[in-house]
């Protein structure tokens, strides 16, 4: 099972880095439930996954992703990833900035017996991306450290 999940993850990264929306979407079941933390509602179906990834390819001409497996439990794959790219077209309603962005995230995928992703949730640092784009202020106040516990 671990080998199959590792291969699925590598295929996802390879398709993303090749900017191949067809190959990327083909890794998902036709009726996949796909949730990205930046959207309000879950999306349904392989065509939506294809459209989602095409948005990144349009907005970041040099989009790249790297990843590592964090955990596999039966049919669930959890992995951390880092996406990078130059923001050179509109994205999420924000005009191109020409800035190079780095965004970290984590995905949780449920994989069926057919080897395809049937459900996925993507959690990523939307605020960090917006800060890098200049659309959200960067916190300038230092976060206080917690006092040591006496005991």
mmCIF file of N, CA, C and O in Angstrom, residues 12-56:
data_model
loop_
_atom_site.group_PDB
_atom_site.id
_atom_site.type_symbol
_atom_site.label_atom_id
_atom_site.label_comp_id
_atom_site.label_asym_id
_atom_site.label_seq_id
_atom_site.Cartn_x
_atom_site.Cartn_y
_atom_site.Cartn_z
ATOM 1 N N UNK A 12 1.391 12.898 -8.908
ATOM 2 C CA UNK A 12 0.745 14.204 -8.706
ATOM 3 C C UNK A 12 1.767 15.323 -8.835
ATOM 4 O O UNK A 12 1.530 16.306 -9.535
ATOM 5 N N UNK A 13 2.895 15.170 -8.167
ATOM 6 C CA UNK A 13 3.950 16.188 -8.222
ATOM 7 C C UNK A 13 4.478 16.324 -9.650
ATOM 8 O O UNK A 13 4.668 17.437 -10.153
ATOM 9 N N UNK A 14 4.714 15.190 -10.315
ATOM 10 C CA UNK A 14 5.232 15.226 -11.690
ATOM 11 C C UNK A 14 4.260 15.932 -12.633
ATOM 12 O O UNK A 14 4.684 16.752 -13.466
ATOM 13 N N UNK A 15 2.965 15.630 -12.514
ATOM 14 C CA UNK A 15 1.973 16.265 -13.384
ATOM 15 C C UNK A 15 1.881 17.763 -13.105
ATOM 16 O O UNK A 15 1.781 18.575 -14.030
ATOM 17 N N UNK A 16 1.956 18.135 -11.827
ATOM 18 C CA UNK A 16 1.920 19.558 -11.477
ATOM 19 C C UNK A 16 3.136 20.272 -12.051
ATOM 20 O O UNK A 16 3.010 21.309 -12.709
ATOM 21 N N UNK A 17 4.308 19.720 -11.834
ATOM 22 C CA UNK A 17 5.535 20.375 -12.290
ATOM 23 C C UNK A 17 5.666 20.395 -13.806
ATOM 24 O O UNK A 17 6.360 21.250 -14.357
ATOM 25 N N UNK A 18 4.990 19.479 -14.493
ATOM 26 C CA UNK A 18 4.976 19.472 -15.959
ATOM 27 C C UNK A 18 3.879 20.393 -16.509
ATOM 28 O O UNK A 18 3.755 20.550 -17.722
ATOM 29 N N UNK A 19 3.090 20.981 -15.608
ATOM 30 C CA UNK A 19 1.949 21.827 -15.988
ATOM 31 C C UNK A 19 1.021 21.065 -16.923
ATOM 32 O O UNK A 19 0.573 21.588 -17.942
ATOM 33 N N UNK A 20 0.691 19.835 -16.528
ATOM 34 C CA UNK A 20 -0.152 18.953 -17.325
ATOM 35 C C UNK A 20 -1.481 18.733 -16.597
ATOM 36 O O UNK A 20 -1.613 17.810 -15.793
ATOM 37 N N UNK A 21 -2.485 19.582 -16.865
ATOM 38 C CA UNK A 21 -3.756 19.462 -16.138
ATOM 39 C C UNK A 21 -4.481 18.151 -16.396
ATOM 40 O O UNK A 21 -5.166 17.646 -15.509
ATOM 41 N N UNK A 22 -4.342 17.578 -17.583
ATOM 42 C CA UNK A 22 -4.993 16.301 -17.879
ATOM 43 C C UNK A 22 -4.414 15.181 -17.027
ATOM 44 O O UNK A 22 -5.143 14.389 -16.442
ATOM 45 N N UNK A 23 -3.080 15.101 -16.977
ATOM 46 C CA UNK A 23 -2.429 14.059 -16.176
ATOM 47 C C UNK A 23 -2.732 14.262 -14.700
ATOM 48 O O UNK A 23 -2.955 13.295 -13.966
ATOM 49 N N UNK A 24 -2.759 15.501 -14.247
ATOM 50 C CA UNK A 24 -3.064 15.806 -12.857
ATOM 51 C C UNK A 24 -4.480 15.340 -12.518
ATOM 52 O O UNK A 24 -4.696 14.598 -11.553
ATOM 53 N N UNK A 25 -5.450 15.742 -13.324
ATOM 54 C CA UNK A 25 -6.852 15.400 -13.057
ATOM 55 C C UNK A 25 -7.103 13.900 -13.173
ATOM 56 O O UNK A 25 -7.979 13.366 -12.484
ATOM 57 N N UNK A 26 -6.344 13.214 -13.999
ATOM 58 C CA UNK A 26 -6.531 11.772 -14.197
ATOM 59 C C UNK A 26 -6.224 10.973 -12.937
ATOM 60 O O UNK A 26 -6.613 9.807 -12.830
ATOM 61 N N UNK A 27 -5.565 11.578 -11.960
ATOM 62 C CA UNK A 27 -5.241 10.907 -10.703
ATOM 63 C C UNK A 27 -6.428 10.930 -9.726
ATOM 64 O O UNK A 27 -6.356 10.345 -8.650
ATOM 65 N N UNK A 28 -7.498 11.590 -10.114
ATOM 66 C CA UNK A 28 -8.684 11.748 -9.271
ATOM 67 C C UNK A 28 -9.856 10.965 -9.856
ATOM 68 O O UNK A 28 -10.015 10.879 -11.077
ATOM 69 N N UNK A 29 -10.681 10.414 -8.983
ATOM 70 C CA UNK A 29 -11.879 9.695 -9.413
ATOM 71 C C UNK A 29 -12.826 10.661 -10.129
ATOM 72 O O UNK A 29 -12.852 11.854 -9.817
ATOM 73 N N UNK A 30 -13.608 10.168 -11.079
ATOM 74 C CA UNK A 30 -14.539 11.046 -11.793
ATOM 75 C C UNK A 30 -15.494 11.809 -10.872
ATOM 76 O O UNK A 30 -15.875 12.942 -11.164
ATOM 77 N N UNK A 31 -15.851 11.224 -9.734
ATOM 78 C CA UNK A 31 -16.791 11.858 -8.808
ATOM 79 C C UNK A 31 -16.106 12.366 -7.534
ATOM 80 O O UNK A 31 -16.733 12.474 -6.485
ATOM 81 N N UNK A 32 -14.834 12.707 -7.623
ATOM 82 C CA UNK A 32 -14.055 13.159 -6.468
ATOM 83 C C UNK A 32 -14.732 14.330 -5.756
ATOM 84 O O UNK A 32 -15.375 15.169 -6.389
ATOM 85 N N UNK A 33 -14.595 14.357 -4.450
ATOM 86 C CA UNK A 33 -14.990 15.515 -3.643
ATOM 87 C C UNK A 33 -13.687 16.203 -3.267
ATOM 88 O O UNK A 33 -12.836 15.624 -2.590
ATOM 89 N N UNK A 34 -13.523 17.428 -3.716
ATOM 90 C CA UNK A 34 -12.255 18.148 -3.618
ATOM 91 C C UNK A 34 -12.487 19.433 -2.844
ATOM 92 O O UNK A 34 -13.328 20.247 -3.203
ATOM 93 N N UNK A 35 -11.721 19.619 -1.773
ATOM 94 C CA UNK A 35 -11.896 20.815 -0.934
ATOM 95 C C UNK A 35 -10.566 21.531 -0.790
ATOM 96 O O UNK A 35 -9.580 20.947 -0.373
ATOM 97 N N UNK A 36 -10.548 22.781 -1.179
ATOM 98 C CA UNK A 36 -9.392 23.651 -1.011
ATOM 99 C C UNK A 36 -9.788 24.683 0.033
ATOM 100 O O UNK A 36 -10.853 25.290 -0.063
ATOM 101 N N UNK A 37 -8.947 24.885 1.025
ATOM 102 C CA UNK A 37 -9.275 25.765 2.143
ATOM 103 C C UNK A 37 -9.609 27.192 1.682
ATOM 104 O O UNK A 37 -10.325 27.914 2.350
ATOM 105 N N UNK A 38 -9.120 27.594 0.508
ATOM 106 C CA UNK A 38 -9.351 28.950 0.012
ATOM 107 C C UNK A 38 -10.724 29.119 -0.633
ATOM 108 O O UNK A 38 -11.112 30.233 -0.967
ATOM 109 N N UNK A 39 -11.460 28.025 -0.809
ATOM 110 C CA UNK A 39 -12.788 28.124 -1.412
ATOM 111 C C UNK A 39 -13.856 27.868 -0.361
ATOM 112 O O UNK A 39 -13.628 27.194 0.634
ATOM 113 N N UNK A 40 -15.026 28.367 -0.607
ATOM 114 C CA UNK A 40 -16.097 28.301 0.390
ATOM 115 C C UNK A 40 -16.775 26.935 0.462
ATOM 116 O O UNK A 40 -17.254 26.548 1.517
ATOM 117 N N UNK A 41 -16.831 26.236 -0.648
ATOM 118 C CA UNK A 41 -17.567 24.970 -0.678
ATOM 119 C C UNK A 41 -16.741 23.887 -1.365
ATOM 120 O O UNK A 41 -15.895 24.188 -2.208
ATOM 121 N N UNK A 42 -17.000 22.634 -1.022
ATOM 122 C CA UNK A 42 -16.297 21.548 -1.718
ATOM 123 C C UNK A 42 -16.688 21.518 -3.197
ATOM 124 O O UNK A 42 -17.802 21.867 -3.567
ATOM 125 N N UNK A 43 -15.747 21.100 -4.020
ATOM 126 C CA UNK A 43 -15.998 20.941 -5.445
ATOM 127 C C UNK A 43 -16.192 19.462 -5.735
ATOM 128 O O UNK A 43 -15.638 18.612 -5.040
ATOM 129 N N UNK A 44 -16.947 19.168 -6.759
ATOM 130 C CA UNK A 44 -17.233 17.778 -7.103
ATOM 131 C C UNK A 44 -16.836 17.511 -8.550
ATOM 132 O O UNK A 44 -17.189 18.281 -9.434
ATOM 133 N N UNK A 45 -16.095 16.451 -8.761
ATOM 134 C CA UNK A 45 -15.812 15.986 -10.102
ATOM 135 C C UNK A 45 -14.427 16.315 -10.617
ATOM 136 O O UNK A 45 -13.829 17.331 -10.274
ATOM 137 N N UNK A 46 -13.934 15.420 -11.444
ATOM 138 C CA UNK A 46 -12.614 15.549 -12.050
ATOM 139 C C UNK A 46 -12.453 16.841 -12.859
ATOM 140 O O UNK A 46 -11.393 17.474 -12.798
ATOM 141 N N UNK A 47 -13.468 17.291 -13.631
ATOM 142 C CA UNK A 47 -13.298 18.537 -14.388
ATOM 143 C C UNK A 47 -13.000 19.745 -13.498
ATOM 144 O O UNK A 47 -12.275 20.656 -13.901
ATOM 145 N N UNK A 48 -13.561 19.749 -12.290
ATOM 146 C CA UNK A 48 -13.303 20.862 -11.365
ATOM 147 C C UNK A 48 -11.849 20.835 -10.893
ATOM 148 O O UNK A 48 -11.207 21.877 -10.779
ATOM 149 N N UNK A 49 -11.313 19.643 -10.648
ATOM 150 C CA UNK A 49 -9.908 19.518 -10.251
ATOM 151 C C UNK A 49 -9.018 20.039 -11.380
ATOM 152 O O UNK A 49 -8.066 20.772 -11.152
ATOM 153 N N UNK A 50 -9.360 19.665 -12.609
ATOM 154 C CA UNK A 50 -8.585 20.129 -13.770
ATOM 155 C C UNK A 50 -8.611 21.654 -13.846
ATOM 156 O O UNK A 50 -7.583 22.301 -14.029
ATOM 157 N N UNK A 51 -9.781 22.250 -13.707
ATOM 158 C CA UNK A 51 -9.906 23.708 -13.765
ATOM 159 C C UNK A 51 -9.144 24.375 -12.622
ATOM 160 O O UNK A 51 -8.513 25.421 -12.812
ATOM 161 N N UNK A 52 -9.194 23.770 -11.449
ATOM 162 C CA UNK A 52 -8.489 24.315 -10.280
ATOM 163 C C UNK A 52 -6.986 24.392 -10.555
ATOM 164 O O UNK A 52 -6.353 25.422 -10.335
ATOM 165 N N UNK A 53 -6.405 23.297 -11.039
ATOM 166 C CA UNK A 53 -4.959 23.280 -11.259
ATOM 167 C C UNK A 53 -4.576 24.190 -12.430
ATOM 168 O O UNK A 53 -3.509 24.817 -12.413
ATOM 169 N N UNK A 54 -5.435 24.311 -13.433
ATOM 170 C CA UNK A 54 -5.157 25.219 -14.552
ATOM 171 C C UNK A 54 -5.066 26.665 -14.083
ATOM 172 O O UNK A 54 -4.292 27.454 -14.631
ATOM 173 N N UNK A 55 -5.847 27.018 -13.067
ATOM 174 C CA UNK A 55 -5.785 28.372 -12.509
ATOM 175 C C UNK A 55 -4.382 28.685 -12.014
ATOM 176 O O UNK A 55 -3.852 29.775 -12.254
ATOM 177 N N UNK A 56 -3.757 27.730 -11.340
ATOM 178 C CA UNK A 56 -2.393 27.936 -10.853
ATOM 179 C C UNK A 56 -1.405 28.054 -12.005
ATOM 180 O O UNK A 56 -0.503 28.893 -11.988
#
